[in-house]
Each structure stands twice: as structure tokens, then as C-alpha cells.
PDB file of N, CA and C in Angstrom:
ATOM      1  N   MET A  27      79.301  98.488 -10.446  1.00 58.00           N
ATOM      2  CA  MET A  27      77.942  98.052 -10.545  1.00 58.00           C
ATOM      3  C   MET A  27      77.850  96.549 -10.410  1.00 58.00           C
ATOM      4  N   SER A  28      78.730  95.897 -11.046  1.00 79.00           N
ATOM      5  CA  SER A  28      78.736  94.455 -11.021  1.00 79.00           C
ATOM      6  C   SER A  28      78.985  93.934  -9.613  1.00 79.00           C
ATOM      7  N   ASN A  29      79.805  94.646  -8.884  1.00 82.00           N
ATOM      8  CA  ASN A  29      80.133  94.242  -7.524  1.00 82.00           C
ATOM      9  C   ASN A  29      78.906  94.338  -6.621  1.00 82.00           C
ATOM     10  N   THR A  30      78.105  95.381  -6.747  1.00 83.00           N
ATOM     11  CA  THR A  30      76.911  95.528  -5.904  1.00 83.00           C
ATOM     12  C   THR A  30      75.850  94.483  -6.259  1.00 83.00           C
ATOM     13  N   ILE A  31      75.733  94.130  -7.527  1.00 81.00           N
ATOM     14  CA  ILE A  31      74.763  93.112  -7.931  1.00 81.00           C
ATOM     15  C   ILE A  31      75.169  91.757  -7.361  1.00 81.00           C
ATOM     16  N   HIS A  32      76.463  91.430  -7.447  1.00 81.00           N
ATOM     17  CA  HIS A  32      76.941  90.169  -6.875  1.00 81.00           C
ATOM     18  C   HIS A  32      76.719  90.137  -5.364  1.00 81.00           C
ATOM     19  N   HIS A  33      76.923  91.290  -4.723  1.00 83.00           N
ATOM     20  CA  HIS A  33      76.718  91.372  -3.280  1.00 83.00           C
ATOM     21  C   HIS A  33      75.231  91.169  -2.938  1.00 83.00           C
ATOM     22  N   ALA A  34      74.329  91.782  -3.712  1.00 80.00           N
ATOM     23  CA  ALA A  34      72.894  91.642  -3.481  1.00 80.00           C
ATOM     24  C   ALA A  34      72.442  90.208  -3.722  1.00 80.00           C
ATOM     25  N   VAL A  35      72.961  89.581  -4.763  1.00 80.00           N
ATOM     26  CA  VAL A  35      72.607  88.186  -5.046  1.00 80.00           C
ATOM     27  C   VAL A  35      73.117  87.279  -3.938  1.00 80.00           C
ATOM     28  N   ALA A  36      74.319  87.552  -3.443  1.00 80.00           N
ATOM     29  CA  ALA A  36      74.876  86.745  -2.357  1.00 80.00           C
ATOM     30  C   ALA A  36      74.033  86.887  -1.093  1.00 80.00           C
ATOM     31  N   ARG A  37      73.584  88.111  -0.799  1.00 83.00           N
ATOM     32  CA  ARG A  37      72.724  88.308   0.378  1.00 83.00           C
ATOM     33  C   ARG A  37      71.378  87.608   0.203  1.00 83.00           C
ATOM     34  N   ALA A  38      70.815  87.677  -0.994  1.00 81.00           N
ATOM     35  CA  ALA A  38      69.533  87.013  -1.255  1.00 81.00           C
ATOM     36  C   ALA A  38      69.671  85.503  -1.089  1.00 81.00           C
ATOM     37  N   ARG A  39      70.752  84.936  -1.624  1.00 80.00           N
ATOM     38  CA  ARG A  39      70.990  83.498  -1.448  1.00 80.00           C
ATOM     39  C   ARG A  39      71.150  83.148   0.024  1.00 80.00           C
ATOM     40  N   HIS A  40      71.856  83.985   0.752  1.00 81.00           N
ATOM     41  CA  HIS A  40      72.060  83.743   2.180  1.00 81.00           C
ATOM     42  C   HIS A  40      70.718  83.744   2.926  1.00 81.00           C
ATOM     43  N   HIS A  41      69.860  84.722   2.589  1.00 82.00           N
ATOM     44  CA  HIS A  41      68.553  84.806   3.244  1.00 82.00           C
ATOM     45  C   HIS A  41      67.671  83.614   2.863  1.00 82.00           C
ATOM     46  N   TYR A  42      67.712  83.194   1.609  1.00 80.00           N
ATOM     47  CA  TYR A  42      66.925  82.037   1.191  1.00 80.00           C
ATOM     48  C   TYR A  42      67.428  80.760   1.861  1.00 80.00           C
ATOM     49  N   LEU A  43      68.732  80.629   1.994  1.00 81.00           N
ATOM     50  CA  LEU A  43      69.270  79.461   2.689  1.00 81.00           C
ATOM     51  C   LEU A  43      68.846  79.461   4.155  1.00 81.00           C
ATOM     52  N   ARG A  44      68.919  80.639   4.776  1.00 85.00           N
ATOM     53  CA  ARG A  44      68.514  80.744   6.182  1.00 85.00           C
ATOM     54  C   ARG A  44      67.021  80.425   6.330  1.00 85.00           C
ATOM     55  N   LEU A  45      66.189  80.948   5.407  1.00 83.00           N
ATOM     56  CA  LEU A  45      64.756  80.658   5.437  1.00 83.00           C
ATOM     57  C   LEU A  45      64.503  79.165   5.232  1.00 83.00           C
ATOM     58  N   GLY A  46      65.230  78.560   4.308  1.00 82.00           N
ATOM     59  CA  GLY A  46      65.093  77.122   4.081  1.00 82.00           C
ATOM     60  C   GLY A  46      65.461  76.315   5.311  1.00 82.00           C
ATOM     61  N   LEU A  47      66.532  76.712   5.995  1.00 84.00           N
ATOM     62  CA  LEU A  47      66.935  76.006   7.214  1.00 84.00           C
ATOM     63  C   LEU A  47      65.890  76.165   8.323  1.00 84.00           C
ATOM     64  N   VAL A  48      65.351  77.366   8.447  1.00 86.00           N
ATOM     65  CA  VAL A  48      64.330  77.606   9.480  1.00 86.00           C
ATOM     66  C   VAL A  48      63.080  76.768   9.185  1.00 86.00           C
ATOM     67  N   LEU A  49      62.644  76.769   7.928  1.00 83.00           N
ATOM     68  CA  LEU A  49      61.450  75.985   7.575  1.00 83.00           C
ATOM     69  C   LEU A  49      61.698  74.492   7.748  1.00 83.00           C
ATOM     70  N   THR A  50      62.888  74.023   7.390  1.00 85.00           N
ATOM     71  CA  THR A  50      63.221  72.610   7.592  1.00 85.00           C
ATOM     72  C   THR A  50      63.208  72.263   9.080  1.00 85.00           C
ATOM     73  N   GLY A  51      63.750  73.153   9.893  1.00 84.00           N
ATOM     74  CA  GLY A  51      63.729  72.935  11.344  1.00 84.00           C
ATOM     75  C   GLY A  51      62.321  72.881  11.890  1.00 84.00           C
ATOM     76  N   LEU A  52      61.441  73.765  11.398  1.00 84.00           N
ATOM     77  CA  LEU A  52      60.047  73.754  11.853  1.00 84.00           C
ATOM     78  C   LEU A  52      59.333  72.474  11.454  1.00 84.00           C
ATOM     79  N   VAL A  53      59.565  72.025  10.229  1.00 85.00           N
ATOM     80  CA  VAL A  53      58.932  70.779   9.769  1.00 85.00           C
ATOM     81  C   VAL A  53      59.419  69.603  10.603  1.00 85.00           C
ATOM     82  N   LEU A  54      60.720  69.542  10.871  1.00 85.00           N
ATOM     83  CA  LEU A  54      61.258  68.441  11.678  1.00 85.00           C
ATOM     84  C   LEU A  54      60.756  68.507  13.118  1.00 85.00           C
ATOM     85  N   ALA A  55      60.622  69.717  13.667  1.00 85.00           N
ATOM     86  CA  ALA A  55      60.101  69.859  15.030  1.00 85.00           C
ATOM     87  C   ALA A  55      58.647  69.400  15.101  1.00 85.00           C
ATOM     88  N   CYS A  56      57.847  69.765  14.098  1.00 82.00           N
ATOM     89  CA  CYS A  56      56.445  69.333  14.076  1.00 82.00           C
ATOM     90  C   CYS A  56      56.349  67.818  13.927  1.00 82.00           C
ATOM     91  N   ALA A  57      57.194  67.244  13.072  1.00 83.00           N
ATOM     92  CA  ALA A  57      57.181  65.795  12.902  1.00 83.00           C
ATOM     93  C   ALA A  57      57.576  65.093  14.191  1.00 83.00           C
ATOM     94  N   SER A  58      58.556  65.631  14.889  1.00 85.00           N
ATOM     95  CA  SER A  58      58.978  65.045  16.157  1.00 85.00           C
ATOM     96  C   SER A  58      57.875  65.152  17.213  1.00 85.00           C
ATOM     97  N   ALA A  59      57.211  66.297  17.257  1.00 84.00           N
ATOM     98  CA  ALA A  59      56.116  66.472  18.219  1.00 84.00           C
ATOM     99  C   ALA A  59      54.977  65.510  17.921  1.00 84.00           C
ATOM    100  N   LEU A  60      54.641  65.333  16.652  1.00 83.00           N
ATOM    101  CA  LEU A  60      53.577  64.385  16.301  1.00 83.00           C
ATOM    102  C   LEU A  60      53.969  62.958  16.646  1.00 83.00           C
ATOM    103  N   ASP A  61      55.233  62.618  16.423  1.00 82.00           N
ATOM    104  CA  ASP A  61      55.702  61.279  16.763  1.00 82.00           C
ATOM    105  C   ASP A  61      55.637  61.042  18.273  1.00 82.00           C
ATOM    106  N   ASN A  62      56.042  62.030  19.050  1.00 83.00           N
ATOM    107  CA  ASN A  62      55.963  61.902  20.513  1.00 83.00           C
ATOM    108  C   ASN A  62      54.520  61.774  20.984  1.00 83.00           C
ATOM    109  N   ARG A  63      53.642  62.569  20.387  1.00 81.00           N
ATOM    110  CA  ARG A  63      52.231  62.497  20.781  1.00 81.00           C
ATOM    111  C   ARG A  63      51.633  61.143  20.430  1.00 81.00           C
ATOM    112  N   TRP A  64      51.967  60.619  19.266  1.00 79.00           N
ATOM    113  CA  TRP A  64      51.474  59.311  18.850  1.00 79.00           C
ATOM    114  C   TRP A  64      51.989  58.226  19.797  1.00 79.00           C
ATOM    115  N   ALA A  65      53.266  58.328  20.195  1.00 79.00           N
ATOM    116  CA  ALA A  65      53.836  57.343  21.118  1.00 79.00           C
ATOM    117  C   ALA A  65      53.143  57.409  22.475  1.00 79.00           C
ATOM    118  N   ARG A  66      52.845  58.619  22.949  1.00 78.00           N
ATOM    119  CA  ARG A  66      52.151  58.747  24.238  1.00 78.00           C
ATOM    120  C   ARG A  66      50.738  58.202  24.167  1.00 78.00           C
ATOM    121  N   THR A  67      50.078  58.414  23.043  1.00 72.00           N
ATOM    122  CA  THR A  67      48.714  57.904  22.877  1.00 72.00           C
ATOM    123  C   THR A  67      48.709  56.387  22.883  1.00 72.00           C
ATOM    124  N   ARG A  68      49.669  55.780  22.207  1.00 71.00           N
ATOM    125  CA  ARG A  68      49.736  54.321  22.184  1.00 71.00           C
ATOM    126  C   ARG A  68      50.092  53.764  23.552  1.00 71.00           C
ATOM    127  N   ALA A  69      50.984  54.429  24.291  1.00 70.00           N
ATOM    128  CA  ALA A  69      51.429  53.917  25.583  1.00 70.00           C
ATOM    129  C   ALA A  69      50.469  54.253  26.712  1.00 70.00           C
ATOM    130  N   CYS A  70      49.484  55.084  26.448  1.00 66.00           N
ATOM    131  CA  CYS A  70      48.580  55.562  27.490  1.00 66.00           C
ATOM    132  C   CYS A  70      47.645  54.471  27.979  1.00 66.00           C
ATOM    133  N   GLY A  71      47.466  53.433  27.247  1.00 62.00           N
ATOM    134  CA  GLY A  71      46.573  52.361  27.677  1.00 62.00           C
ATOM    135  C   GLY A  71      45.664  51.944  26.554  1.00 62.00           C
ATOM    136  N   ASP A  72      44.821  50.997  26.866  1.00 58.00           N
ATOM    137  CA  ASP A  72      43.900  50.465  25.871  1.00 58.00           C
ATOM    138  C   ASP A  72      42.583  51.203  25.938  1.00 58.00           C
ATOM    139  N   ARG A  73      42.591  52.438  25.558  1.00 61.00           N
ATOM    140  CA  ARG A  73      41.346  53.202  25.575  1.00 61.00           C
ATOM    141  C   ARG A  73      40.359  52.633  24.574  1.00 61.00           C
ATOM    142  N   GLY A  74      40.869  52.208  23.443  1.00 63.00           N
ATOM    143  CA  GLY A  74      39.990  51.676  22.409  1.00 63.00           C
ATOM    144  C   GLY A  74      39.277  50.429  22.862  1.00 63.00           C
ATOM    145  N   SER A  75      40.008  49.506  23.486  1.00 65.00           N
ATOM    146  CA  SER A  75      39.371  48.273  23.930  1.00 65.00           C
ATOM    147  C   SER A  75      38.395  48.532  25.068  1.00 65.00           C
ATOM    148  N   GLU A  76      38.710  49.502  25.921  1.00 70.00           N
ATOM    149  CA  GLU A  76      37.779  49.829  27.001  1.00 70.00           C
ATOM    150  C   GLU A  76      36.485  50.393  26.431  1.00 70.00           C
ATOM    151  N   SER A  77      36.581  51.248  25.441  1.00 75.00           N
ATOM    152  CA  SER A  77      35.361  51.814  24.862  1.00 75.00           C
ATOM    153  C   SER A  77      34.576  50.748  24.099  1.00 75.00           C
ATOM    154  N   VAL A  78      35.277  49.796  23.483  1.00 78.00           N
ATOM    155  CA  VAL A  78      34.582  48.702  22.801  1.00 78.00           C
ATOM    156  C   VAL A  78      33.860  47.836  23.821  1.00 78.00           C
ATOM    157  N   GLU A  79      34.515  47.556  24.947  1.00 82.00           N
ATOM    158  CA  GLU A  79      33.860  46.763  26.005  1.00 82.00           C
ATOM    159  C   GLU A  79      32.615  47.480  26.516  1.00 82.00           C
ATOM    160  N   LYS A  80      32.719  48.784  26.723  1.00 84.00           N
ATOM    161  CA  LYS A  80      31.563  49.541  27.185  1.00 84.00           C
ATOM    162  C   LYS A  80      30.450  49.515  26.150  1.00 84.00           C
ATOM    163  N   ALA A  81      30.810  49.655  24.891  1.00 85.00           N
ATOM    164  CA  ALA A  81      29.797  49.637  23.829  1.00 85.00           C
ATOM    165  C   ALA A  81      29.102  48.287  23.758  1.00 85.00           C
ATOM    166  N   VAL A  82      29.862  47.204  23.930  1.00 86.00           N
ATOM    167  CA  VAL A  82      29.266  45.862  23.908  1.00 86.00           C
ATOM    168  C   VAL A  82      28.327  45.692  25.095  1.00 86.00           C
ATOM    169  N   LEU A  83      28.743  46.140  26.270  1.00 88.00           N
ATOM    170  CA  LEU A  83      27.887  46.025  27.455  1.00 88.00           C
ATOM    171  C   LEU A  83      26.612  46.856  27.297  1.00 88.00           C
ATOM    172  N   VAL A  84      26.733  48.046  26.734  1.00 89.00           N
ATOM    173  CA  VAL A  84      25.546  48.877  26.511  1.00 89.00           C
ATOM    174  C   VAL A  84      24.620  48.209  25.505  1.00 89.00           C
ATOM    175  N   ALA A  85      25.188  47.627  24.451  1.00 91.00           N
ATOM    176  CA  ALA A  85      24.360  46.950  23.450  1.00 91.00           C
ATOM    177  C   ALA A  85      23.647  45.749  24.045  1.00 91.00           C
ATOM    178  N   ILE A  86      24.337  44.994  24.892  1.00 91.00           N
ATOM    179  CA  ILE A  86      23.703  43.843  25.546  1.00 91.00           C
ATOM    180  C   ILE A  86      22.585  44.316  26.474  1.00 91.00           C
ATOM    181  N   GLY A  87      22.856  45.344  27.250  1.00 89.00           N
ATOM    182  CA  GLY A  87      21.836  45.886  28.152  1.00 89.00           C
ATOM    183  C   GLY A  87      20.627  46.406  27.394  1.00 89.00           C
ATOM    184  N   LEU A  88      20.882  47.071  26.262  1.00 90.00           N
ATOM    185  CA  LEU A  88      19.778  47.565  25.456  1.00 90.00           C
ATOM    186  C   LEU A  88      18.963  46.424  24.869  1.00 90.00           C
ATOM    187  N   ALA A  89      19.634  45.364  24.425  1.00 91.00           N
ATOM    188  CA  ALA A  89      18.921  44.204  23.880  1.00 91.00           C
ATOM    189  C   ALA A  89      18.068  43.538  24.956  1.00 91.00           C
ATOM    190  N   VAL A  90      18.607  43.430  26.163  1.00 91.00           N
ATOM    191  CA  VAL A  90      17.846  42.836  27.270  1.00 91.00           C
ATOM    192  C   VAL A  90      16.637  43.706  27.599  1.00 91.00           C
ATOM    193  N   ALA A  91      16.816  45.028  27.626  1.00 91.00           N
ATOM    194  CA  ALA A  91      15.703  45.924  27.947  1.00 91.00           C
ATOM    195  C   ALA A  91      14.613  45.855  26.884  1.00 91.00           C
ATOM    196  N   VAL A  92      15.009  45.829  25.616  1.00 90.00           N
ATOM    197  CA  VAL A  92      14.013  45.748  24.545  1.00 90.00           C
ATOM    198  C   VAL A  92      13.295  44.405  24.589  1.00 90.00           C
ATOM    199  N   GLY A  93      14.030  43.325  24.809  1.00 89.00           N
ATOM    200  CA  GLY A  93      13.419  41.999  24.913  1.00 89.00           C
ATOM    201  C   GLY A  93      12.458  41.913  26.080  1.00 89.00           C
ATOM    202  N   LEU A  94      12.852  42.482  27.202  1.00 90.00           N
ATOM    203  CA  LEU A  94      11.982  42.489  28.378  1.00 90.00           C
ATOM    204  C   LEU A  94      10.716  43.310  28.108  1.00 90.00           C
ATOM    205  N   GLY A  95      10.871  44.413  27.408  1.00 88.00           N
ATOM    206  CA  GLY A  95       9.710  45.231  27.056  1.00 88.00           C
ATOM    207  C   GLY A  95       8.734  44.474  26.173  1.00 88.00           C
ATOM    208  N   TYR A  96       9.253  43.757  25.161  1.00 88.00           N
ATOM    209  CA  TYR A  96       8.377  42.956  24.303  1.00 88.00           C
ATOM    210  C   TYR A  96       7.706  41.831  25.082  1.00 88.00           C
ATOM    211  N   ALA A  97       8.439  41.214  26.000  1.00 88.00           N
ATOM    212  CA  ALA A  97       7.864  40.122  26.791  1.00 88.00           C
ATOM    213  C   ALA A  97       6.739  40.646  27.684  1.00 88.00           C
ATOM    214  N   ILE A  98       6.965  41.769  28.305  1.00 86.00           N
ATOM    215  CA  ILE A  98       5.927  42.351  29.175  1.00 86.00           C
ATOM    216  C   ILE A  98       4.714  42.759  28.345  1.00 86.00           C
ATOM    217  N   ARG A  99       4.955  43.337  27.180  1.00 86.00           N
ATOM    218  CA  ARG A  99       3.839  43.741  26.326  1.00 86.00           C
ATOM    219  C   ARG A  99       3.038  42.518  25.860  1.00 86.00           C
ATOM    220  N   ALA A 100       3.738  41.443  25.494  1.00 84.00           N
ATOM    221  CA  ALA A 100       3.033  40.222  25.072  1.00 84.00           C
ATOM    222  C   ALA A 100       2.238  39.633  26.225  1.00 84.00           C
ATOM    223  N   LEU A 101       2.786  39.652  27.418  1.00 83.00           N
ATOM    224  CA  LEU A 101       2.099  39.119  28.594  1.00 83.00           C
ATOM    225  C   LEU A 101       0.856  39.946  28.904  1.00 83.00           C
ATOM    226  N   VAL A 102       0.989  41.252  28.837  1.00 83.00           N
ATOM    227  CA  VAL A 102      -0.164  42.116  29.111  1.00 83.00           C
ATOM    228  C   VAL A 102      -1.233  41.916  28.056  1.00 83.00           C
ATOM    229  N   THR A 103      -0.842  41.775  26.805  1.00 81.00           N
ATOM    230  CA  THR A 103      -1.806  41.561  25.734  1.00 81.00           C
ATOM    231  C   THR A 103      -2.541  40.236  25.915  1.00 81.00           C
ATOM    232  N   SER A 104      -1.812  39.193  26.302  1.00 78.00           N
ATOM    233  CA  SER A 104      -2.461  37.888  26.472  1.00 78.00           C
ATOM    234  C   SER A 104      -3.348  37.851  27.716  1.00 78.00           C
ATOM    235  N   LEU A 105      -3.026  38.592  28.725  1.00 78.00           N
ATOM    236  CA  LEU A 105      -3.817  38.584  29.957  1.00 78.00           C
ATOM    237  C   LEU A 105      -4.935  39.627  29.950  1.00 78.00           C
ATOM    238  N   GLN A 106      -4.955  40.472  28.964  1.00 76.00           N
ATOM    239  CA  GLN A 106      -5.971  41.515  28.933  1.00 76.00           C
ATOM    240  C   GLN A 106      -7.382  40.933  28.824  1.00 76.00           C
ATOM    241  N   GLY A 107      -7.510  39.852  28.127  1.00 68.00           N
ATOM    242  CA  GLY A 107      -8.832  39.240  27.984  1.00 68.00           C
ATOM    243  C   GLY A 107      -9.321  38.654  29.298  1.00 68.00           C
ATOM    244  N   GLN A 108      -8.458  38.290  30.189  1.00 70.00           N
ATOM    245  CA  GLN A 108      -8.862  37.686  31.455  1.00 70.00           C
ATOM    246  C   GLN A 108      -9.237  38.730  32.496  1.00 70.00           C
ATOM    247  N   LEU A 109      -8.840  39.961  32.274  1.00 66.00           N
ATOM    248  CA  LEU A 109      -9.176  41.004  33.242  1.00 66.00           C
ATOM    249  C   LEU A 109     -10.656  41.341  33.123  1.00 66.00           C
ATOM    250  N   LYS A 110     -11.280  41.483  34.216  1.00 63.00           N
ATOM    251  CA  LYS A 110     -12.702  41.822  34.210  1.00 63.00           C
ATOM    252  C   LYS A 110     -12.850  43.322  34.375  1.00 63.00           C
ATOM    253  N   ALA A 111     -13.783  43.843  33.676  1.00 59.00           N
ATOM    254  CA  ALA A 111     -14.075  45.259  33.823  1.00 59.00           C
ATOM    255  C   ALA A 111     -14.776  45.458  35.155  1.00 59.00           C
ATOM    256  N   PRO A 112     -14.496  46.536  35.820  1.00 62.00           N
ATOM    257  CA  PRO A 112     -15.165  46.761  37.097  1.00 62.00           C
ATOM    258  C   PRO A 112     -16.665  46.959  36.897  1.00 62.00           C
ATOM    259  N   THR A 113     -17.411  46.357  37.785  1.00 64.00           N
ATOM    260  CA  THR A 113     -18.864  46.444  37.703  1.00 64.00           C
ATOM    261  C   THR A 113     -19.341  47.745  38.323  1.00 64.00           C
ATOM    262  N   GLN A 114     -20.378  48.253  37.751  1.00 64.00           N
ATOM    263  CA  GLN A 114     -20.932  49.512  38.265  1.00 64.00           C
ATOM    264  C   GLN A 114     -22.032  49.199  39.278  1.00 64.00           C
ATOM    265  N   PRO A 115     -22.079  49.892  40.374  1.00 60.00           N
ATOM    266  CA  PRO A 115     -23.132  49.622  41.387  1.00 60.00           C
ATOM    267  C   PRO A 115     -24.490  50.068  40.997  1.00 60.00           C
TER     268      PRO A 115
END
């Protein structure tokens, strides 16, 4: 009886060790894949700076458009008094 229990415990330890090795391998493989992906993202170019440049250009364009809109509105408001209403025949 004692021999079969020792054999079962030895098999259980063997399976747990094998499971531990497999899980350790999976964790290391995932860490390596994430590291490779991070390295490729960094080496891929300056995507961040390009998007910041685009955002700055869009913000400048929007500011110019809004300023132009206010200027046109102010001009129309100031010239409205000078416009004559059409006369009726």
C-alpha cells in the first residue's frame, strides 16, 4: 500500500512540475512577444509626433476659420446700417 501511495505522489509531483514548466514557458513567451511588439512600435517611426503635428495644424486652421467668421460677422453687422432697403415701385 505504501508503495502505491509513494508512486501516486511521485506522479502527481511530476505532473505539477510539468504544468509549472509549461506555464512558465507560456509566461516567458508572452513576455517576449510583448517586448518584440513594443520594440517594433518604437522603431516604426514617429507616429506620435506626426499626429501631434496634424492636431496642431488642425487647431490653427480651426482658429483661423473661427476668427475669419467673427471678422465677417462684425463687418456685416457694421455695414448693415449702410445698406438701403429696396424701394417699392
